[in-house]
Amino acid sequence: MYAIVNSDCIGCGACEEICPQVFRMNSYEIAEAYLNPIPQASEESTREAAKNCPVAAIILE
Ligand code: SF4
């Protein structure tokens, strides 16, 4: 599984809080997925982060 943060991100930080092993805020205060492909052990929390993104900016493939 791969995670992509699209340009709808508003920088709320929720994904980093829920799944810091995959998401972090970059210097523009926008989230990025820095661990791709997602390790199996982190897939569930990655899905949780995507589900909780208020603007649905996390795309999972
Ligand atoms: S939860 Fe969504 S809006 Fe918030 S920082 Fe992550 S990708 Fe951006």
XYZ file of N, CA and C and ligand atoms in Angstrom:
191
model
N 0.839 -1.186 0.000
C 0.000 0.000 0.000
C 0.888 1.255 0.000
N 0.408 2.254 -0.756
C 1.104 3.538 -0.804
C 0.169 4.634 -0.307
N 0.728 5.668 0.324
C -0.068 6.809 0.773
C 0.457 8.075 0.111
N -0.473 8.885 -0.352
C -0.128 10.164 -0.968
C -0.966 11.246 -0.306
N -0.341 12.373 0.028
C -1.089 13.523 0.538
C -1.244 14.503 -0.614
N -2.494 14.813 -0.950
C -2.690 15.719 -2.089
C -2.737 17.184 -1.641
N -2.960 18.075 -2.588
C -2.846 19.509 -2.313
C -4.024 20.066 -1.514
N -5.000 19.227 -1.177
C -6.107 19.696 -0.342
C -5.722 19.802 1.130
N -4.564 19.255 1.493
C -4.139 19.253 2.903
C -4.156 20.672 3.477
N -4.772 20.801 4.666
C -4.833 22.112 5.326
C -3.870 22.188 6.515
N -3.058 21.149 6.675
C -2.022 21.183 7.707
C -2.522 21.081 9.132
N -3.603 20.339 9.339
C -4.177 20.252 10.691
C -3.329 19.393 11.631
N -2.527 18.506 11.082
C -1.636 17.686 11.906
C -2.227 16.380 12.412
N -3.486 16.118 12.101
C -4.140 14.911 12.635
C -3.444 13.631 12.168
N -3.058 13.576 10.923
C -2.450 12.333 10.411
C -1.131 12.047 11.124
N -0.356 13.077 11.377
C 0.906 12.880 12.080
C 0.654 12.396 13.511
N -0.403 12.922 14.102
C -0.736 12.523 15.471
C -1.172 11.057 15.512
N -1.960 10.649 14.534
C -2.504 9.285 14.514
C -1.450 8.275 14.049
N -0.640 8.653 13.087
C 0.290 7.701 12.473
C 1.638 8.361 12.148
N 2.405 8.691 13.204
C 3.667 9.417 12.996
C 4.736 8.596 12.289
N 4.552 7.284 12.248
C 5.534 6.460 11.551
C 5.422 6.576 10.029
N 4.334 7.186 9.546
C 4.139 7.335 8.094
C 4.029 8.807 7.682
N 3.390 9.632 8.539
C 3.124 11.023 8.159
C 3.913 11.992 9.026
N 4.347 13.064 8.413
C 4.982 14.144 9.163
C 4.664 15.460 8.446
N 4.801 16.547 9.216
C 4.572 17.863 8.637
C 5.881 18.349 8.032
N 5.796 18.911 6.823
C 7.016 19.412 6.195
C 7.223 20.894 6.539
N 8.218 21.499 5.976
C 8.560 22.879 6.346
C 7.504 23.884 5.893
N 6.579 23.451 5.036
C 5.478 24.339 4.623
C 4.222 24.078 5.461
N 4.382 23.299 6.538
C 3.253 22.956 7.414
C 2.172 22.170 6.671
N 2.606 21.375 5.735
C 1.728 20.480 4.988
C 2.221 19.064 5.274
N 1.280 18.129 5.354
C 1.681 16.755 5.662
C 2.305 16.082 4.442
N 3.207 15.149 4.730
C 3.743 14.300 3.672
C 3.847 12.877 4.207
N 3.690 11.929 3.308
C 3.891 10.533 3.671
C 5.343 10.215 3.341
N 6.139 9.946 4.364
C 7.579 9.786 4.147
C 8.013 8.329 4.168
N 7.067 7.426 4.328
C 7.420 6.013 4.388
C 6.546 5.245 3.398
N 7.018 5.059 2.206
C 6.300 4.320 1.165
C 7.223 3.285 0.547
N 6.738 2.081 0.280
C 5.394 1.603 0.602
C 5.191 1.480 2.108
N 3.942 1.475 2.521
C 3.604 1.395 3.939
C 3.876 -0.029 4.441
N 4.664 -0.163 5.492
C 4.866 -1.500 6.067
C 3.525 -2.071 6.546
N 3.386 -3.365 6.421
C 2.112 -4.002 6.775
C 1.669 -3.647 8.196
N 2.622 -3.573 9.103
C 2.298 -3.289 10.503
C 1.701 -1.898 10.692
N 1.898 -1.018 9.728
C 1.395 0.358 9.857
C 0.175 0.621 8.973
N -0.287 -0.393 8.268
C -1.407 -0.165 7.338
C -2.675 0.269 8.055
N -2.954 -0.347 9.201
C -4.195 -0.027 9.895
C -4.194 1.435 10.374
N -3.094 1.866 10.975
C -3.063 3.249 11.463
C -3.016 4.240 10.299
N -2.453 3.823 9.163
C -2.467 4.685 7.977
C -3.903 4.871 7.483
N -4.663 3.772 7.461
C -6.083 3.866 7.069
C -6.855 4.747 8.052
N -6.532 4.611 9.329
C -7.185 5.415 10.360
C -6.888 6.906 10.119
N -5.651 7.210 9.812
C -5.279 8.603 9.531
C -6.041 9.128 8.320
N -6.126 8.315 7.272
C -6.830 8.741 6.055
C -8.307 8.989 6.358
N -8.889 8.115 7.162
C -10.307 8.236 7.500
C -10.572 9.500 8.315
N -9.605 9.901 9.119
C -9.797 11.053 9.997
C -9.326 12.377 9.394
N -8.779 12.346 8.215
C -8.376 13.606 7.574
C -9.636 14.416 7.259
N -9.730 15.644 7.766
C -10.965 16.428 7.599
C -11.253 16.846 6.160
N -10.254 16.802 5.310
C -10.482 17.215 3.914
C -10.202 16.078 2.932
N -10.081 14.849 3.454
C -9.860 13.658 2.617
C -8.668 13.843 1.665
N -7.573 14.362 2.215
C -6.399 14.641 1.383
C -5.433 13.465 1.287
N -5.710 12.401 2.045
C -4.800 11.246 2.028
C -5.369 10.188 1.092
N -4.628 9.906 0.052
C -5.039 8.927 -0.954
C -4.244 7.648 -0.709
N -4.927 6.535 -0.635
C -4.274 5.239 -0.447
C -4.385 4.430 -1.727
N -3.297 3.805 -2.112
C -3.314 2.978 -3.323
C -2.802 1.601 -2.996
S -5.029 15.011 8.444
Fe -5.312 15.684 6.313
S -5.460 17.925 6.413
Fe -4.605 17.214 8.356
S -2.369 17.375 8.058
Fe -2.974 15.268 7.533
S -3.342 15.299 5.302
Fe -3.318 17.416 6.017
